[in-house]
C-alpha atoms as an extended CHARMM CRD file, in Angstrom:
* protein
*
       115  EXT
         1         1  MET       CA            -27.4280000000      -23.2990000000       -2.3140000000  PROA      1               0.0000000000
         2         2  ARG       CA            -29.5620000000      -20.5630000000       -0.1970000000  PROA      2               0.0000000000
         3         3  CYS       CA            -28.1860000000      -16.9860000000        0.3170000000  PROA      3               0.0000000000
         4         4  ILE       CA            -29.7070000000      -13.7380000000        1.5220000000  PROA      4               0.0000000000
         5         5  ILE       CA            -29.2170000000      -10.4280000000       -0.9270000000  PROA      5               0.0000000000
         6         6  ALA       CA            -30.6290000000       -7.5120000000        0.2150000000  PROA      6               0.0000000000
         7         7  ARG       CA            -32.8080000000       -9.0940000000        2.9810000000  PROA      7               0.0000000000
         8         8  PHE       CA            -34.6030000000      -11.3210000000        0.0460000000  PROA      8               0.0000000000
         9         9  PRO       CA            -33.3960000000      -15.3160000000       -0.1620000000  PROA      9               0.0000000000
        10        10  PHE       CA            -32.1350000000      -16.8440000000       -3.5940000000  PROA      10              0.0000000000
        11        11  ASP       CA            -31.6390000000      -20.4410000000       -4.2090000000  PROA      11              0.0000000000
        12        12  LEU       CA            -28.3190000000      -20.2110000000       -6.0610000000  PROA      12              0.0000000000
        13        13  THR       CA            -26.2620000000      -22.5080000000       -8.1350000000  PROA      13              0.0000000000
        14        14  ARG       CA            -23.0010000000      -22.2560000000       -9.5280000000  PROA      14              0.0000000000
        15        15  SER       CA            -24.0880000000      -22.8550000000      -13.4180000000  PROA      15              0.0000000000
        16        16  GLN       CA            -27.2570000000      -20.7070000000      -12.9530000000  PROA      16              0.0000000000
        17        17  VAL       CA            -24.5000000000      -17.6360000000      -12.0490000000  PROA      17              0.0000000000
        18        18  LEU       CA            -22.2890000000      -18.7330000000      -15.0360000000  PROA      18              0.0000000000
        19        19  GLU       CA            -25.2620000000      -19.0160000000      -17.3380000000  PROA      19              0.0000000000
        20        20  ALA       CA            -26.3440000000      -15.4660000000      -15.9650000000  PROA      20              0.0000000000
        21        21  MET       CA            -23.0910000000      -14.0140000000      -16.8510000000  PROA      21              0.0000000000
        22        22  LYS       CA            -22.2090000000      -15.3940000000      -20.2450000000  PROA      22              0.0000000000
        23        23  GLY       CA            -22.1430000000      -12.7850000000      -22.7230000000  PROA      23              0.0000000000
        24        24  VAL       CA            -22.0050000000      -10.0770000000      -19.9620000000  PROA      24              0.0000000000
        25        25  LYS       CA            -19.5110000000       -7.4880000000      -20.5560000000  PROA      25              0.0000000000
        26        26  PRO       CA            -17.1980000000       -7.0060000000      -17.4610000000  PROA      26              0.0000000000
        27        27  GLU       CA            -17.1730000000       -3.3860000000      -15.9680000000  PROA      27              0.0000000000
        28        28  PRO       CA            -14.0230000000       -1.6760000000      -15.0750000000  PROA      28              0.0000000000
        29        29  VAL       CA            -12.9810000000       -3.3550000000      -11.6110000000  PROA      29              0.0000000000
        30        30  THR       CA            -12.4210000000       -0.8070000000       -8.9400000000  PROA      30              0.0000000000
        31        31  GLY       CA            -13.3470000000       -2.2760000000       -6.0590000000  PROA      31              0.0000000000
        32        32  GLU       CA            -14.0970000000       -5.8330000000       -4.6670000000  PROA      32              0.0000000000
        33        33  SER       CA            -14.1280000000       -8.4080000000       -7.9040000000  PROA      33              0.0000000000
        34        34  VAL       CA            -15.4370000000      -12.0000000000       -8.6420000000  PROA      34              0.0000000000
        35        35  ILE       CA            -13.7510000000      -14.5150000000      -11.1980000000  PROA      35              0.0000000000
        36        36  ILE       CA            -16.7650000000      -15.9240000000      -13.3560000000  PROA      36              0.0000000000
        37        37  GLY       CA            -15.1410000000      -18.2340000000      -16.3010000000  PROA      37              0.0000000000
        38        38  ARG       CA            -12.1400000000      -16.2950000000      -17.6670000000  PROA      38              0.0000000000
        39        39  ARG       CA            -13.6770000000      -13.1350000000      -16.7250000000  PROA      39              0.0000000000
        40        40  GLN       CA            -13.1250000000      -10.5970000000      -13.5710000000  PROA      40              0.0000000000
        41        41  TYR       CA            -16.4600000000       -8.5840000000      -12.7540000000  PROA      41              0.0000000000
        42        42  PRO       CA            -17.2100000000       -6.1130000000      -10.2720000000  PROA      42              0.0000000000
        43        43  VAL       CA            -19.2980000000       -8.0070000000       -7.3410000000  PROA      43              0.0000000000
        44        44  LYS       CA            -22.1510000000       -5.3800000000       -7.2970000000  PROA      44              0.0000000000
        45        45  GLN       CA            -22.2450000000       -6.0670000000      -11.5040000000  PROA      45              0.0000000000
        46        46  VAL       CA            -22.2600000000       -9.7040000000      -10.5030000000  PROA      46              0.0000000000
        47        47  GLY       CA            -25.2410000000       -9.3400000000       -7.5990000000  PROA      47              0.0000000000
        48        48  GLU       CA            -27.3620000000       -7.1870000000      -10.1360000000  PROA      48              0.0000000000
        49        49  VAL       CA            -27.2370000000       -9.3840000000      -13.2970000000  PROA      49              0.0000000000
        50        50  VAL       CA            -27.6180000000      -12.2830000000      -10.6090000000  PROA      50              0.0000000000
        51        51  THR       CA            -30.7630000000      -10.9780000000       -8.5000000000  PROA      51              0.0000000000
        52        52  ARG       CA            -32.0750000000       -8.5560000000      -10.6220000000  PROA      52              0.0000000000
        53        53  GLN       CA            -31.6920000000       -5.8040000000       -8.3440000000  PROA      53              0.0000000000
        54        54  ASP       CA            -30.4510000000       -2.4950000000       -8.2200000000  PROA      54              0.0000000000
        55        55  ARG       CA            -26.9440000000       -2.5210000000       -7.1400000000  PROA      55              0.0000000000
        56        56  ARG       CA            -27.6300000000        0.0490000000       -4.3610000000  PROA      56              0.0000000000
        57        57  ASP       CA            -30.2460000000       -2.1760000000       -2.3060000000  PROA      57              0.0000000000
        58        58  PHE       CA            -27.1980000000       -4.9350000000       -1.4590000000  PROA      58              0.0000000000
        59        59  SER       CA            -23.6020000000       -4.6530000000       -0.2320000000  PROA      59              0.0000000000
        60        60  ALA       CA            -20.7930000000       -5.9450000000       -2.0320000000  PROA      60              0.0000000000
        61        61  ALA       CA            -20.1330000000       -8.3180000000        1.1680000000  PROA      61              0.0000000000
        62        62  GLU       CA            -23.3720000000       -9.7040000000        0.7090000000  PROA      62              0.0000000000
        63        63  VAL       CA            -22.5370000000      -10.9530000000       -3.0160000000  PROA      63              0.0000000000
        64        64  THR       CA            -19.3300000000      -11.9920000000       -2.2780000000  PROA      64              0.0000000000
        65        65  ARG       CA            -20.3200000000      -14.4530000000        0.3150000000  PROA      65              0.0000000000
        66        66  ALA       CA            -22.7760000000      -15.8810000000       -1.7880000000  PROA      66              0.0000000000
        67        67  MET       CA            -20.3620000000      -16.1780000000       -4.6980000000  PROA      67              0.0000000000
        68        68  ARG       CA            -17.2800000000      -17.9500000000       -2.2180000000  PROA      68              0.0000000000
        69        69  ALA       CA            -19.9090000000      -19.9810000000       -0.8580000000  PROA      69              0.0000000000
        70        70  LEU       CA            -20.7170000000      -21.0470000000       -4.6590000000  PROA      70              0.0000000000
        71        71  GLY       CA            -16.8680000000      -21.7750000000       -5.0300000000  PROA      71              0.0000000000
        72        72  PHE       CA            -16.0210000000      -18.5400000000       -7.4450000000  PROA      72              0.0000000000
        73        73  THR       CA            -12.8110000000      -16.8110000000       -6.6560000000  PROA      73              0.0000000000
        74        74  CYS       CA            -13.3470000000      -13.1830000000       -4.9830000000  PROA      74              0.0000000000
        75        75  ARG       CA            -10.5060000000      -10.7520000000       -4.8420000000  PROA      75              0.0000000000
        76        76  PRO       CA            -10.4800000000       -7.6920000000       -2.6480000000  PROA      76              0.0000000000
        77        77  PRO       CA            -10.1790000000       -4.3940000000       -3.7220000000  PROA      77              0.0000000000
        78        78  ALA       CA             -6.1410000000       -3.4480000000       -5.3420000000  PROA      78              0.0000000000
        79        79  PRO       CA             -4.5770000000       -1.5500000000       -2.7860000000  PROA      79              0.0000000000
        80        80  ALA       CA             -4.6110000000        2.1870000000       -3.4680000000  PROA      80              0.0000000000
        81        81  PRO       CA             -1.2720000000        3.6480000000       -5.0300000000  PROA      81              0.0000000000
        82        82  ALA       CA              1.1550000000        5.3930000000       -2.8590000000  PROA      82              0.0000000000
        83        83  ASP       CA              0.3020000000        9.2860000000       -2.9040000000  PROA      83              0.0000000000
        84        84  ASP       CA              4.1450000000       10.3810000000       -3.0880000000  PROA      84              0.0000000000
        85        85  ASP       CA              5.4680000000       13.4070000000       -4.0160000000  PROA      85              0.0000000000
        86        86  ALA       CA              7.3280000000       12.0610000000       -7.8410000000  PROA      86              0.0000000000
        87        87  THR       CA              7.1240000000       13.5520000000      -10.4740000000  PROA      87              0.0000000000
        88        88  PRO       CA              5.2780000000       12.2800000000      -13.9350000000  PROA      88              0.0000000000
        89        89  LEU       CA              8.6480000000       11.1880000000      -15.1710000000  PROA      89              0.0000000000
        90        90  GLN       CA             10.0630000000        9.4220000000      -12.0020000000  PROA      90              0.0000000000
        91        91  ARG       CA              6.8920000000        7.1990000000      -11.5970000000  PROA      91              0.0000000000
        92        92  ALA       CA              7.3310000000        6.2830000000      -15.5160000000  PROA      92              0.0000000000
        93        93  SER       CA             10.8680000000        5.2940000000      -14.8650000000  PROA      93              0.0000000000
        94        94  ALA       CA              9.5890000000        3.7000000000      -12.0450000000  PROA      94              0.0000000000
        95        95  MET       CA              7.5450000000        1.6450000000      -13.9050000000  PROA      95              0.0000000000
        96        96  LEU       CA             10.0900000000        1.0700000000      -16.7260000000  PROA      96              0.0000000000
        97        97  GLY       CA             12.4020000000       -0.6500000000      -13.9180000000  PROA      97              0.0000000000
        98        98  VAL       CA             14.9740000000        2.7020000000      -15.1490000000  PROA      98              0.0000000000
        99        99  GLY       CA             15.2100000000        3.6490000000      -11.5150000000  PROA      99              0.0000000000
       100       100  ASP       CA             15.9400000000        7.0810000000       -9.8160000000  PROA      100             0.0000000000
       101       101  ARG       CA             18.7430000000        8.7580000000      -11.8650000000  PROA      101             0.0000000000
       102       102  THR       CA             18.5420000000       12.7450000000      -11.9120000000  PROA      102             0.0000000000
       103       103  PRO       CA             21.2640000000       14.3700000000      -14.0370000000  PROA      103             0.0000000000
       104       104  ARG       CA             24.2320000000       15.6020000000      -12.8110000000  PROA      104             0.0000000000
       105       105  ALA       CA             26.3370000000       18.5640000000      -13.5020000000  PROA      105             0.0000000000
       106       106  GLY       CA             29.0660000000       16.4980000000      -16.0160000000  PROA      106             0.0000000000
       107       107  ASP       CA             26.4730000000       14.6720000000      -17.7530000000  PROA      107             0.0000000000
       108       108  ALA       CA             26.3710000000       16.9340000000      -20.5200000000  PROA      108             0.0000000000
       109       109  GLU       CA             29.5020000000       16.3490000000      -21.3550000000  PROA      109             0.0000000000
       110       110  ASN       CA             29.0690000000       12.7460000000      -22.1220000000  PROA      110             0.0000000000
       111       111  LEU       CA             26.5230000000       12.8750000000      -24.5720000000  PROA      111             0.0000000000
       112       112  SER       CA             27.6310000000       11.7810000000      -28.4060000000  PROA      112             0.0000000000
       113       113  TRP       CA             25.9520000000       14.3120000000      -30.0160000000  PROA      113             0.0000000000
       114       114  GLN       CA             26.8470000000       17.0560000000      -28.4320000000  PROA      114             0.0000000000
       115       115  GLN       CA             30.3580000000       16.2330000000      -29.2820000000  PROA      115             0.0000000000
């Protein structure tokens, strides 16, 4: 398939992309990503490997468009975490599913180790 990335035409096929990405370790995903094989790669890393151009020369949208056209699954950036005023303890409790439980005045009487 012919696609334009960074104003240059490329004739890419799905098998060429798979071959180019074989053995390439995925970088941590911080934005848009593409799934190639069983791995999830940042689209900028895929664009750099496939086109052999510096990743500053093209946009993530250009590579995403090309990868989608070749049949690869592309994912949008993960939503940013909510910036609330929760304490680290409250965030950890929420991750564990414990809920929002704050100590109350009579709780110390019910602890077995204090009796």
